[in-house]
Amino acid sequence: MSALSVNQSVPGYRRASLLEAVAVHVGAGLVEWAERRRAVPEETVRQQRDAARRRDELNLLRGDVLGAAHSGLLLSRR
């Protein structure tokens, strides 16, 4: 069903004016902006910081293990 036939099948329907469409777009943008600015709980910030630190530590360890394996310093477990 095309948009034209839907518009014609709904009595009293009118297209939004340009001003109304812009107002909806601006309003949606403001809501999105406000949601991004919400305060993040301190516990969440701490957990994210700790997770990033652990990820960095694991990346360093992974690099050390790969370096040792390539240099022949790492003994196989077999």
C-alpha angles and dihedrals in degrees: 000000000000125000090248093057091046090051091049093047095056110074115224094015117143130177117254114259120244090255092052092048091051091047091053091049093049091046092051090049091051092050091050091049092049092050091052091052095053114127114262114221114252091236091058092049090050092049092049091048092049092048091051091050092050090047090052092048092050091049090053092048091047090052091049092051093048091048091050092047093051093047093051094245094114113084118214118244095228 
